[in-house]
JSON list of C-alpha atoms in Angstrom, two decimals:
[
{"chain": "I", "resi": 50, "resn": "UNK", "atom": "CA", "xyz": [25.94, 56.76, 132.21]},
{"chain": "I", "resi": 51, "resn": "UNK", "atom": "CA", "xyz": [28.11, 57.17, 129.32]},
{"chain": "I", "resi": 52, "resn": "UNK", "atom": "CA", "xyz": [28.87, 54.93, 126.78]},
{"chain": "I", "resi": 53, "resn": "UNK", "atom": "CA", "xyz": [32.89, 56.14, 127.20]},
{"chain": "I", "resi": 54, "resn": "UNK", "atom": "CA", "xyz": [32.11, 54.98, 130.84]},
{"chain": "I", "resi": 55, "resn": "UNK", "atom": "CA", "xyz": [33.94, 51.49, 131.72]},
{"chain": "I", "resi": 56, "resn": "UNK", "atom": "CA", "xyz": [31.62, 49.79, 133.48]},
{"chain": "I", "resi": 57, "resn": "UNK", "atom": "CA", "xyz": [31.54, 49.62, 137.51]},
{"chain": "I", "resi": 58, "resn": "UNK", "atom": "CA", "xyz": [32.52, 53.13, 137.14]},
{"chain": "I", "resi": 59, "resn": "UNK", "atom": "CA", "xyz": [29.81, 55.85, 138.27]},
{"chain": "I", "resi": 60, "resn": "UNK", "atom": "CA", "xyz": [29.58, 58.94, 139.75]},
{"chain": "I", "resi": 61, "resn": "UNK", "atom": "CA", "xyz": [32.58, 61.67, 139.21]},
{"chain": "I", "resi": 62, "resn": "UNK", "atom": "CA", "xyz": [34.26, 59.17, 137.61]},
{"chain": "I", "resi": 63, "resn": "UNK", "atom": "CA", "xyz": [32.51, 58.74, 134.38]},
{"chain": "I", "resi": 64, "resn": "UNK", "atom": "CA", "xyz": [33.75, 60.07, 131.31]},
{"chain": "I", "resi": 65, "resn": "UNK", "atom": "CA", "xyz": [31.05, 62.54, 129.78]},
{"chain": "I", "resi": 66, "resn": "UNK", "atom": "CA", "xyz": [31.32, 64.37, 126.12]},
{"chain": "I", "resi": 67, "resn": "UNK", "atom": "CA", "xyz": [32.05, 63.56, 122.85]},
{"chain": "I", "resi": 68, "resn": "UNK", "atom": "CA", "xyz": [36.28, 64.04, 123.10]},
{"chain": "I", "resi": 69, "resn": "UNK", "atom": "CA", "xyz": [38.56, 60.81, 123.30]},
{"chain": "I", "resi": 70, "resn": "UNK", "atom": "CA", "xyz": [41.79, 61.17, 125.34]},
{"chain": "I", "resi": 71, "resn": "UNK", "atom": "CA", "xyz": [44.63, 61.77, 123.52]},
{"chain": "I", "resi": 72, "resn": "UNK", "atom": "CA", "xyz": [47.76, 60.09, 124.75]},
{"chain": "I", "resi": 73, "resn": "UNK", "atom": "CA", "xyz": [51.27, 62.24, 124.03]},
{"chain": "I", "resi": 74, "resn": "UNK", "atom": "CA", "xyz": [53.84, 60.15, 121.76]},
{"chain": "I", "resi": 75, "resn": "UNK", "atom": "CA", "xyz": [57.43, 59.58, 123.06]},
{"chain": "I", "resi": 76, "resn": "UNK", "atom": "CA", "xyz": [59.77, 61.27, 121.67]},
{"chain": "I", "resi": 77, "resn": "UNK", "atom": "CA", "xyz": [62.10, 59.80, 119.18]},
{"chain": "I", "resi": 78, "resn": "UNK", "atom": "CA", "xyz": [65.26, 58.67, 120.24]},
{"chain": "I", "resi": 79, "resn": "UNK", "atom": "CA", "xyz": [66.61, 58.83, 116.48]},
{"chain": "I", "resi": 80, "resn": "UNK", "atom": "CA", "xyz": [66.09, 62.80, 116.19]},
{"chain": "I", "resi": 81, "resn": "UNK", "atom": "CA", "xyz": [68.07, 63.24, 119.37]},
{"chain": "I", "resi": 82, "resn": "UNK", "atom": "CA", "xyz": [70.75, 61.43, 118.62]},
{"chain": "I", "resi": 83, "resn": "UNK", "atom": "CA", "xyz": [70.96, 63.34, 115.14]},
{"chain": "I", "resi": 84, "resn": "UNK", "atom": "CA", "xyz": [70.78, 67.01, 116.73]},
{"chain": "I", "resi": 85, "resn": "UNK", "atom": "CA", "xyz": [73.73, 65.58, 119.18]},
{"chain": "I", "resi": 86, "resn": "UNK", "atom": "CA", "xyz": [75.20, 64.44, 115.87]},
{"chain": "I", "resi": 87, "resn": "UNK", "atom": "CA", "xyz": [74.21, 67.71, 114.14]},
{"chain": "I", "resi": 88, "resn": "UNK", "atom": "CA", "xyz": [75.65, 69.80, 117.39]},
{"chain": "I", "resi": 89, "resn": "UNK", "atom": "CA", "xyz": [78.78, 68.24, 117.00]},
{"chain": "I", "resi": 90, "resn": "UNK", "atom": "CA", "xyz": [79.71, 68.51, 113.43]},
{"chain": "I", "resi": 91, "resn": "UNK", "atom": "CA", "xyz": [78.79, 72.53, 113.52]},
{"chain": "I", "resi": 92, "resn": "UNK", "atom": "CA", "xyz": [81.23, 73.04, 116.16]},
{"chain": "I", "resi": 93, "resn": "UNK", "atom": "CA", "xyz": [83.79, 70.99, 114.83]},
{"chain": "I", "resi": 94, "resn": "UNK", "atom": "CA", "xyz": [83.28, 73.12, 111.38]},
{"chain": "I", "resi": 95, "resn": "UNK", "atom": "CA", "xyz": [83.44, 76.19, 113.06]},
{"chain": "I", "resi": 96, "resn": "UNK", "atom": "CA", "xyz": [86.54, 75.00, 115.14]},
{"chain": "I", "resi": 97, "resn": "UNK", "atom": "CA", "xyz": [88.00, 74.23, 111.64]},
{"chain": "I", "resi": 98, "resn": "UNK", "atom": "CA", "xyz": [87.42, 77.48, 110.06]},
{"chain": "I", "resi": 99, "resn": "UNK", "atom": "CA", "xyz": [89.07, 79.31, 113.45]},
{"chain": "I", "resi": 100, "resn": "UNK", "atom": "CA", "xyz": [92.41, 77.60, 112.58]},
{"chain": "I", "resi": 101, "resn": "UNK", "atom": "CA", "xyz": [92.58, 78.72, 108.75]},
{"chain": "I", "resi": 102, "resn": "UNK", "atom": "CA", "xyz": [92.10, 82.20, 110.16]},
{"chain": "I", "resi": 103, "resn": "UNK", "atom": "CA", "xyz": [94.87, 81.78, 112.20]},
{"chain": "I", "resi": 104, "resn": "UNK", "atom": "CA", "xyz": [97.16, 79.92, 110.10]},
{"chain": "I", "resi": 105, "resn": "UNK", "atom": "CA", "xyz": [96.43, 82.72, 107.69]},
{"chain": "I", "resi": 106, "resn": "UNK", "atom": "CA", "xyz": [96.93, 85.60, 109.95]},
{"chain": "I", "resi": 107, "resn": "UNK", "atom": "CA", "xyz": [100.21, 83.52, 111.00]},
{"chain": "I", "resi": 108, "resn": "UNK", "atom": "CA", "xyz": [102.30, 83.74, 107.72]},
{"chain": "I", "resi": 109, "resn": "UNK", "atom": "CA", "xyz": [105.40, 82.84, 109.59]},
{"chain": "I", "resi": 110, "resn": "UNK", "atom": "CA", "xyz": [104.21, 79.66, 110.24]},
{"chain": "I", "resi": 111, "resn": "UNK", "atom": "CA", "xyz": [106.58, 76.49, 110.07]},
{"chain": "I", "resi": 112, "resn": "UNK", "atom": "CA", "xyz": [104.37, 75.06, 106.97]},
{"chain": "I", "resi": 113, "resn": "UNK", "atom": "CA", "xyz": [104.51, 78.03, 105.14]},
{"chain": "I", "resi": 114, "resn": "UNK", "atom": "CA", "xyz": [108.56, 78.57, 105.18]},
{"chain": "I", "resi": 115, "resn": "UNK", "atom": "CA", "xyz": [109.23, 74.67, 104.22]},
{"chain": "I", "resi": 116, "resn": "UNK", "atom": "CA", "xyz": [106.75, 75.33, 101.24]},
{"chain": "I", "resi": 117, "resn": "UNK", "atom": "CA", "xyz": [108.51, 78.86, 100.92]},
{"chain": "I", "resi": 118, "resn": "UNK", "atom": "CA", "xyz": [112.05, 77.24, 101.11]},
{"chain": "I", "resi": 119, "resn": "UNK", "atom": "CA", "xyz": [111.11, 73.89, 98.76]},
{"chain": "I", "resi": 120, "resn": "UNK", "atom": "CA", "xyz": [111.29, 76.25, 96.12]},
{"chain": "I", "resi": 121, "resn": "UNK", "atom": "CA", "xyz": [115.09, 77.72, 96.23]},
{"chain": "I", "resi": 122, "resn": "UNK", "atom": "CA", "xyz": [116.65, 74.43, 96.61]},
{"chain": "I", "resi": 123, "resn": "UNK", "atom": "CA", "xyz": [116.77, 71.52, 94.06]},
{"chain": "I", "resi": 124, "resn": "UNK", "atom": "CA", "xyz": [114.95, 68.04, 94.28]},
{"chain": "I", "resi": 125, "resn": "UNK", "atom": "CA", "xyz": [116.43, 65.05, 93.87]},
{"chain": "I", "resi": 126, "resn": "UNK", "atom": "CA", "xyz": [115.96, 62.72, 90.90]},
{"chain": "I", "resi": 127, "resn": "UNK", "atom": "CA", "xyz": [114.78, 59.20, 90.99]},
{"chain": "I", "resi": 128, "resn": "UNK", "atom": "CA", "xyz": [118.03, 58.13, 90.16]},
{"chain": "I", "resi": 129, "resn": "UNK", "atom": "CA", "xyz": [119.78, 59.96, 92.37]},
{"chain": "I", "resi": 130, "resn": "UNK", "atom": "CA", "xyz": [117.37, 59.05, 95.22]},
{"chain": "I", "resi": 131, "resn": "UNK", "atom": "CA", "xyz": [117.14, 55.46, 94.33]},
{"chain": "I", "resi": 132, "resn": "UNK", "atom": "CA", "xyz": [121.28, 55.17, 95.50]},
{"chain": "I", "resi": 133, "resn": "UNK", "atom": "CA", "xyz": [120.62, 57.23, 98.59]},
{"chain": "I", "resi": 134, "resn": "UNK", "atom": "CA", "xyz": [121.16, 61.21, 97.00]},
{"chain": "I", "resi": 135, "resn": "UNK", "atom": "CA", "xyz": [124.90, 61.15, 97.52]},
{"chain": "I", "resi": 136, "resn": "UNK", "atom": "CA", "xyz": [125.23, 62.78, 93.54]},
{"chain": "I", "resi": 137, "resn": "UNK", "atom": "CA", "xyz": [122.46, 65.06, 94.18]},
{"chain": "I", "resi": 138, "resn": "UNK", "atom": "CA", "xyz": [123.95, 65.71, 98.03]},
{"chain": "I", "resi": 139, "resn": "UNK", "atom": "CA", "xyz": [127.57, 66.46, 96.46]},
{"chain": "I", "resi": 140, "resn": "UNK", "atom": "CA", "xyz": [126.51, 68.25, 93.78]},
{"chain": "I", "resi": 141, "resn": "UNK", "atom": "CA", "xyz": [124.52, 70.63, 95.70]},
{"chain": "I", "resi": 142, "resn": "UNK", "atom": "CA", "xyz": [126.94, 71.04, 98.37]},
{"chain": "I", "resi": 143, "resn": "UNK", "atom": "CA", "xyz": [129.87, 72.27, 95.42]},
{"chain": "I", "resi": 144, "resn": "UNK", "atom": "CA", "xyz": [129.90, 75.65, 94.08]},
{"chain": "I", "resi": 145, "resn": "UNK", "atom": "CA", "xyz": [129.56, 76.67, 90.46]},
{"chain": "I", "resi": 146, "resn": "UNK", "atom": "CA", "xyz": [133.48, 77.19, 89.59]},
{"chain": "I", "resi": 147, "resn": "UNK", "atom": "CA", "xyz": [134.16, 79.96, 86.67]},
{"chain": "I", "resi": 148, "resn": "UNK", "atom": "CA", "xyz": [137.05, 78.95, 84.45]},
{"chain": "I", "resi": 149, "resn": "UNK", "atom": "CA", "xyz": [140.30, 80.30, 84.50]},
{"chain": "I", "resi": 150, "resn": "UNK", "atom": "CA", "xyz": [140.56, 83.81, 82.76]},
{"chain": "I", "resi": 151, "resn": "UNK", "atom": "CA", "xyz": [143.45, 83.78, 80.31]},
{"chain": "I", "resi": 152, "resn": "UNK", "atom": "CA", "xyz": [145.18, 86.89, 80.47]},
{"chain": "I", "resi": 153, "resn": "UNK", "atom": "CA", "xyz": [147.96, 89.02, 78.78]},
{"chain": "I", "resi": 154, "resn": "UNK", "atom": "CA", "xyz": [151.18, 88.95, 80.27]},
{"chain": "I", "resi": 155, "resn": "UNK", "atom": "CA", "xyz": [153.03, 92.34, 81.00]},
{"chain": "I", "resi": 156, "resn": "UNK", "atom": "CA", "xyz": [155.46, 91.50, 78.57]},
{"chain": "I", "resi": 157, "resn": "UNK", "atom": "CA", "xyz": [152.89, 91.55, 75.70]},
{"chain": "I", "resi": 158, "resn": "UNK", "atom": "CA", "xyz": [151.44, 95.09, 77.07]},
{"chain": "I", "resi": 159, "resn": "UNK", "atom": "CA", "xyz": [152.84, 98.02, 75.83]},
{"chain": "I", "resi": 160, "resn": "UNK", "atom": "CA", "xyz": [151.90, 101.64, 77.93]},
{"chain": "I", "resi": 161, "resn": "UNK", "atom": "CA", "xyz": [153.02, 105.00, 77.07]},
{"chain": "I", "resi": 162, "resn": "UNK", "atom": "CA", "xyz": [153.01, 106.85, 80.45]},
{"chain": "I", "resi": 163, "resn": "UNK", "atom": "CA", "xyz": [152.28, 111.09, 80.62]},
{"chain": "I", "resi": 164, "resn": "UNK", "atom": "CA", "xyz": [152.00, 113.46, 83.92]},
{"chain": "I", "resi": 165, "resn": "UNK", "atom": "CA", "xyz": [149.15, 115.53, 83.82]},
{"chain": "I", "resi": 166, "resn": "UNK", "atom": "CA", "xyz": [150.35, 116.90, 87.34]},
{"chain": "I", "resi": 167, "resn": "UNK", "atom": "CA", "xyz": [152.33, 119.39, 88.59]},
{"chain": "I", "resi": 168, "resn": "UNK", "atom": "CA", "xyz": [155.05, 117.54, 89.93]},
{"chain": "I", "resi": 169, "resn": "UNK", "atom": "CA", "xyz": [157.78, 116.89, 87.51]},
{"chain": "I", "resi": 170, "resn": "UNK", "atom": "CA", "xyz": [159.54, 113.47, 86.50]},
{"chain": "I", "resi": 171, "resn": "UNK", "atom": "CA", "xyz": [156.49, 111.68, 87.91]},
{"chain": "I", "resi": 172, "resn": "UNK", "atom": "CA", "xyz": [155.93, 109.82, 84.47]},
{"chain": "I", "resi": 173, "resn": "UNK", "atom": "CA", "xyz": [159.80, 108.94, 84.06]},
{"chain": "I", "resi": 174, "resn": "UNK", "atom": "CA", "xyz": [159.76, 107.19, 87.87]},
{"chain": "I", "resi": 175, "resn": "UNK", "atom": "CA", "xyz": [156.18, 105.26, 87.31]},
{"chain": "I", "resi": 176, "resn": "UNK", "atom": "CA", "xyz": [157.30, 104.02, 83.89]},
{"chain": "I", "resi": 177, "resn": "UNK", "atom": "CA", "xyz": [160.74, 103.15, 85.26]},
{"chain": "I", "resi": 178, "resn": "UNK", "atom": "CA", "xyz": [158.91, 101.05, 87.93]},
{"chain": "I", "resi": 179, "resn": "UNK", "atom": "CA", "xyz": [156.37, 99.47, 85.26]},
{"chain": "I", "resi": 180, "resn": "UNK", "atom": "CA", "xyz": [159.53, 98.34, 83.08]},
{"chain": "I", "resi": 181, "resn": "UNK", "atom": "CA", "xyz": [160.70, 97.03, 86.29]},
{"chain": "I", "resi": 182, "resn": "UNK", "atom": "CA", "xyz": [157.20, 94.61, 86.68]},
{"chain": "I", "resi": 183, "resn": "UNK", "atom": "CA", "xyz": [157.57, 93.35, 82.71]},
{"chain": "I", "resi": 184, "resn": "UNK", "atom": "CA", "xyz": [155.18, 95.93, 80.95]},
{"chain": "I", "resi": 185, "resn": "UNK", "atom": "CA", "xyz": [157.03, 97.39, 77.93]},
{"chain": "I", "resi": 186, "resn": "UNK", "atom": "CA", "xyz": [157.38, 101.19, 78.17]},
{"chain": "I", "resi": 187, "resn": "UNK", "atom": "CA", "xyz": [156.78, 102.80, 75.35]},
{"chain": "I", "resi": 188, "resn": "UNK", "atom": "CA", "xyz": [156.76, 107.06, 75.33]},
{"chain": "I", "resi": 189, "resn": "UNK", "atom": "CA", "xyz": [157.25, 108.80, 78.65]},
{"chain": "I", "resi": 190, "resn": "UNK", "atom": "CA", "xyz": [156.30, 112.70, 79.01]},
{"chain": "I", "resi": 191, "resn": "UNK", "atom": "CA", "xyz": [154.13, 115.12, 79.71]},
{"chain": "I", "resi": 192, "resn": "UNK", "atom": "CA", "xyz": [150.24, 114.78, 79.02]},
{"chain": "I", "resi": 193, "resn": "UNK", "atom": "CA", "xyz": [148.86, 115.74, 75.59]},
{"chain": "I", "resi": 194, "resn": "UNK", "atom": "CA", "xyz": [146.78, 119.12, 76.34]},
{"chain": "I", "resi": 195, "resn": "UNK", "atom": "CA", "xyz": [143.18, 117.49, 76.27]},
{"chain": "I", "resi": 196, "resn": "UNK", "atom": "CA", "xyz": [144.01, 115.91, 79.71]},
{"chain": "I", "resi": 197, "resn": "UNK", "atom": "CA", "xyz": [147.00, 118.14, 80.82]},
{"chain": "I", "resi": 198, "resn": "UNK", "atom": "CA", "xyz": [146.50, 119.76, 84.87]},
{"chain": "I", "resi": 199, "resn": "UNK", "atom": "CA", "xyz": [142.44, 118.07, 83.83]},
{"chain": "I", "resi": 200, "resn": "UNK", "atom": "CA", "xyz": [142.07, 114.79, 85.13]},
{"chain": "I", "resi": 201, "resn": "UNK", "atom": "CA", "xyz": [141.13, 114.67, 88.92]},
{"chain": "I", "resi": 202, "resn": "UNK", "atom": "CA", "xyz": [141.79, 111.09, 89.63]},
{"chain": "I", "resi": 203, "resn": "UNK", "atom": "CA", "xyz": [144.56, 109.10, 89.83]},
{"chain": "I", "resi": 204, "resn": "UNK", "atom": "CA", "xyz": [144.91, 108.55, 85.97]},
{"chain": "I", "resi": 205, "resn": "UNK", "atom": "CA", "xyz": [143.15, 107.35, 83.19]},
{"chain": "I", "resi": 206, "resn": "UNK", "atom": "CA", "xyz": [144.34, 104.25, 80.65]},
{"chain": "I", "resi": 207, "resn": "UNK", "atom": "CA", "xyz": [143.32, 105.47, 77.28]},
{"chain": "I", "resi": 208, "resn": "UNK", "atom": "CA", "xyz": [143.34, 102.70, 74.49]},
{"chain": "I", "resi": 209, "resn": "UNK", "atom": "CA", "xyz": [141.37, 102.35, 71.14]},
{"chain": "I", "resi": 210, "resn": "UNK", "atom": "CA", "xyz": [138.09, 101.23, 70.69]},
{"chain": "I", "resi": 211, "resn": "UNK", "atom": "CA", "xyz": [139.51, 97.25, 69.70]},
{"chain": "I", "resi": 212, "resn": "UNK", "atom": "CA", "xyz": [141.81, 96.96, 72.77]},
{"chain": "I", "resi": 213, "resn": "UNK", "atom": "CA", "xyz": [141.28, 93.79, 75.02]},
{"chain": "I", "resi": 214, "resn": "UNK", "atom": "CA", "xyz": [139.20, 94.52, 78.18]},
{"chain": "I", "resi": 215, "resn": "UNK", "atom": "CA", "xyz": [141.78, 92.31, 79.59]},
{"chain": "I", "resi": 216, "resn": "UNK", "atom": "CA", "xyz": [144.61, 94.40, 79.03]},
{"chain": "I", "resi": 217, "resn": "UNK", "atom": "CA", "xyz": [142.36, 97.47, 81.10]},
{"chain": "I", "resi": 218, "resn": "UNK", "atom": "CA", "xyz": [142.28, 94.95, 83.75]},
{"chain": "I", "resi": 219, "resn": "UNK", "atom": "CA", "xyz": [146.41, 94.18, 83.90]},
{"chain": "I", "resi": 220, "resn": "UNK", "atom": "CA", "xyz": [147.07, 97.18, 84.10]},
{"chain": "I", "resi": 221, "resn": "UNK", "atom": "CA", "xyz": [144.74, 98.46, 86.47]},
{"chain": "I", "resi": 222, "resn": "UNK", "atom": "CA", "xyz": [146.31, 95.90, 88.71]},
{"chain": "I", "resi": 223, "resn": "UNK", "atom": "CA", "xyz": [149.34, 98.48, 88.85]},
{"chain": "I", "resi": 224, "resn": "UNK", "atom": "CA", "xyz": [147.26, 101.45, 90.07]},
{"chain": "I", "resi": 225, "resn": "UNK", "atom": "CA", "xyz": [144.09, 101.46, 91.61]},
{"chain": "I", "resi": 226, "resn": "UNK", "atom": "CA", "xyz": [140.91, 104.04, 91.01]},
{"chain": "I", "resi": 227, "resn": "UNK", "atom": "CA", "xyz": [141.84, 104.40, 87.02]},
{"chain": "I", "resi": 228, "resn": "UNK", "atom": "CA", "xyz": [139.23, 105.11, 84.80]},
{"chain": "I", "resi": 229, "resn": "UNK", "atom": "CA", "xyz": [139.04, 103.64, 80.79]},
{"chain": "I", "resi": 230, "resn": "UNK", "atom": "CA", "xyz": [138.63, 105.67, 77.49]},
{"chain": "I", "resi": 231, "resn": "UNK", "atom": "CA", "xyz": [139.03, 105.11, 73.91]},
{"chain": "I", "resi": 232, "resn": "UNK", "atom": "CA", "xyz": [140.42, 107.60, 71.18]},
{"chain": "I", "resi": 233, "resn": "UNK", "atom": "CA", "xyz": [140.70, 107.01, 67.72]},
{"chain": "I", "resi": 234, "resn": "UNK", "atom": "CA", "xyz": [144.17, 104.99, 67.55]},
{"chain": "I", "resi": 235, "resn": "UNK", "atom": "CA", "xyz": [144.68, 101.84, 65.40]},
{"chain": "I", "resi": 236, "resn": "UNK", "atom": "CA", "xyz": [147.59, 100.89, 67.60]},
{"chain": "I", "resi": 237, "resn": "UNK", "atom": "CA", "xyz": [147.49, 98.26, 70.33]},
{"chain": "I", "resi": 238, "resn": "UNK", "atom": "CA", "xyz": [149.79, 100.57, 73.14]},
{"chain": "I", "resi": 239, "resn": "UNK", "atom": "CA", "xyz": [148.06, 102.00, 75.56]},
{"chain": "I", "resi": 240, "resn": "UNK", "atom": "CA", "xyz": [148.19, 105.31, 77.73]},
{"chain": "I", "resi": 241, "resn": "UNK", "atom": "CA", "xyz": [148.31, 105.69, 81.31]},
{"chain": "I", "resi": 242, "resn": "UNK", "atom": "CA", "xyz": [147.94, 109.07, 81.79]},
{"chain": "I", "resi": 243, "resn": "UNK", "atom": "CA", "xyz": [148.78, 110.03, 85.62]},
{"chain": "I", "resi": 244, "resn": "UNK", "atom": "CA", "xyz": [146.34, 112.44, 87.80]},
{"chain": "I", "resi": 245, "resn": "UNK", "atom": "CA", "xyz": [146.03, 114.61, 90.62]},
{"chain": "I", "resi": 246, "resn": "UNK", "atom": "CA", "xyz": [144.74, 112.06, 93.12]},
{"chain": "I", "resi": 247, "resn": "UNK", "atom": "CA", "xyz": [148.02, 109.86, 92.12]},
{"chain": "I", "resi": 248, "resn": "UNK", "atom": "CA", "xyz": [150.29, 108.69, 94.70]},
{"chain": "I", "resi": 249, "resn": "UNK", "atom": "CA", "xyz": [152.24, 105.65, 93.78]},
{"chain": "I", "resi": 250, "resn": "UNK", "atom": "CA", "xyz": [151.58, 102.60, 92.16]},
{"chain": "I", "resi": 251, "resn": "UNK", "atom": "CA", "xyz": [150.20, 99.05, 94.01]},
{"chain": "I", "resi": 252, "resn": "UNK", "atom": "CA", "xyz": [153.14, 97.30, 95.78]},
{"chain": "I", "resi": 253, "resn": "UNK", "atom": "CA", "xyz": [153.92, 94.68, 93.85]},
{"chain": "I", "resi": 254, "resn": "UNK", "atom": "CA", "xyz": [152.25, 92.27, 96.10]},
{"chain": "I", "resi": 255, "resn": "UNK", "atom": "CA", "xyz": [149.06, 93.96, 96.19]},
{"chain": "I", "resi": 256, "resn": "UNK", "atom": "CA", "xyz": [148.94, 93.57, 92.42]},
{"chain": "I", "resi": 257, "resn": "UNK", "atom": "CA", "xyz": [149.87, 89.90, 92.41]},
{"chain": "I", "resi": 258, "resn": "UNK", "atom": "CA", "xyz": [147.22, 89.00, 94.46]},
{"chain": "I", "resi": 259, "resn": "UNK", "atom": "CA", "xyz": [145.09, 91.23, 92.03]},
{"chain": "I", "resi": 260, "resn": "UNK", "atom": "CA", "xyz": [146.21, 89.97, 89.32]},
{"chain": "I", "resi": 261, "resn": "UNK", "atom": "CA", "xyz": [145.36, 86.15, 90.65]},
{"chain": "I", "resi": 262, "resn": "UNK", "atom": "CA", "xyz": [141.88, 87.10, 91.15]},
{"chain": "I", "resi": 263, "resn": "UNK", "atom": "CA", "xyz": [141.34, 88.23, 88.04]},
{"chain": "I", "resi": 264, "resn": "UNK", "atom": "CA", "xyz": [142.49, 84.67, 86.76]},
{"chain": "I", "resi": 265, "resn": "UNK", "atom": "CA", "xyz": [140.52, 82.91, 89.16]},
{"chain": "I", "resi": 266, "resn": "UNK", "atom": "CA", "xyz": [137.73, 84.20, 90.24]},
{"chain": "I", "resi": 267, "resn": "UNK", "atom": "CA", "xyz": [136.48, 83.10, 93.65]},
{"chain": "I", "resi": 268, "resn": "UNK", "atom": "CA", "xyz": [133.68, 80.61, 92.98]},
{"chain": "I", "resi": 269, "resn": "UNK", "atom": "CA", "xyz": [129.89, 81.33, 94.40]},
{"chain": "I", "resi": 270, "resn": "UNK", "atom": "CA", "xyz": [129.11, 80.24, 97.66]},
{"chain": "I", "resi": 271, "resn": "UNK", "atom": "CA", "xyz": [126.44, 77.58, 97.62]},
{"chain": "I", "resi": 272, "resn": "UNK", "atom": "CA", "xyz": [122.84, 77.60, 98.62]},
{"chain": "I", "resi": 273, "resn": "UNK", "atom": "CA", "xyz": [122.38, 76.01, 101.84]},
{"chain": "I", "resi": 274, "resn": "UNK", "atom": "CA", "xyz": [119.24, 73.80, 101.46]}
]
């Protein structure tokens, strides 16, 4: 009998050799529960990582056009917030207004008036109807020969080089498509030379309405925000 032999126990159940029995450990609860824990957090990583490819993919998304749209419209300022935003609100919702554009009256704007057409008396009937609207009519004729049977459109306004933008404008009121040049005149008159393309003048309503745009400009709409 061996001495790894409990006793009372003979025959083909005695232990022979020199090997022990080895007995297999349990395995650990703690290292399942941190591969479950382990699982978990790669999948919830990799679930993260699919949504910032779509999001990214997705430029139209809701987040992205607040963040885009933050930018065009103002904040409001502590102040303003602390008493609700009604300032901020009102001044928002107002458009930028342009001042009033002083301009010369037709009295104070003197235009010589030549036909560079074919058609003859044309300068004596516009200039007839001008004196009629307040302009003061100066000389009345045929065009000089630098622009006579040359100018396509329907005239020109020929001033010199210090005359008022503003007095281009008036007068362009009267007759629409004219073109602006300088020459070398001191004087403050200024020519409306009549071209091919002419007609008639503006009714004299069509110009008044011009003529009240040009002093008040339409404000800019507003930025809805």
């Amino acid at each position: 009998m061996s001495m790894l032999t409990p006793p009372g126990m003979g025959g083909k159940y005695r232990v022979t050799g020199t090997a022990y029995p080895r007995m297999s450990r349990k395995r650990s609860r703690r290292r399942i529960v941190l591969a479950v824990l382990g699982s978990a957090l790669a999948l919830a990583l990799v679930g993260y990582g699919a949504l910032q490819l779509i999001d990214v993919f997705q430029g139209d998304s809701p987040k992205r056009n607040t963040a885009a749209g933050a930018k065009d419209c103002p904040t409001k300022s502590p102040e303003a917030a602390a008493k609700g935003g009604a300032p901020a609100a009102a001044a928002t919702a107002s458009a930028p207004v342009k001042p009033a554009v002083v301009l010369p009256p037709p009295g104070e704007i003197t235009v010589n008036v030549y036909n560079a057409t074919p058609r003859a008396g044309l300068a004596k009937a516009v200039g007839d109807e001008l004196a009629k609207r307040g302009f003061v009519v100066g000389s009345v004729g045929n065009a000089p020969a630098d622009f006579d049977k040359k100018v396509p459109g329907t005239g020109i306004l020929l001033g010199s080089p210090t005359t008022d933008k503003a007095v281009f404008a008036v007068l362009g009121t009267q007759l629409a498509g004219t073109t602006q040049q300088t020459d070398t005149r001191e004087t403050a008159d200024v020519d409306l030379i009549l071209g091919d393309a002419f007609t008639e003048l503006s009714t004299e309503a069509d110009a008044d309405k011009a003529l009240a745009l040009l002093a008040n400009p339409v404000p800019a709409p507003a930025k809805n925000c």
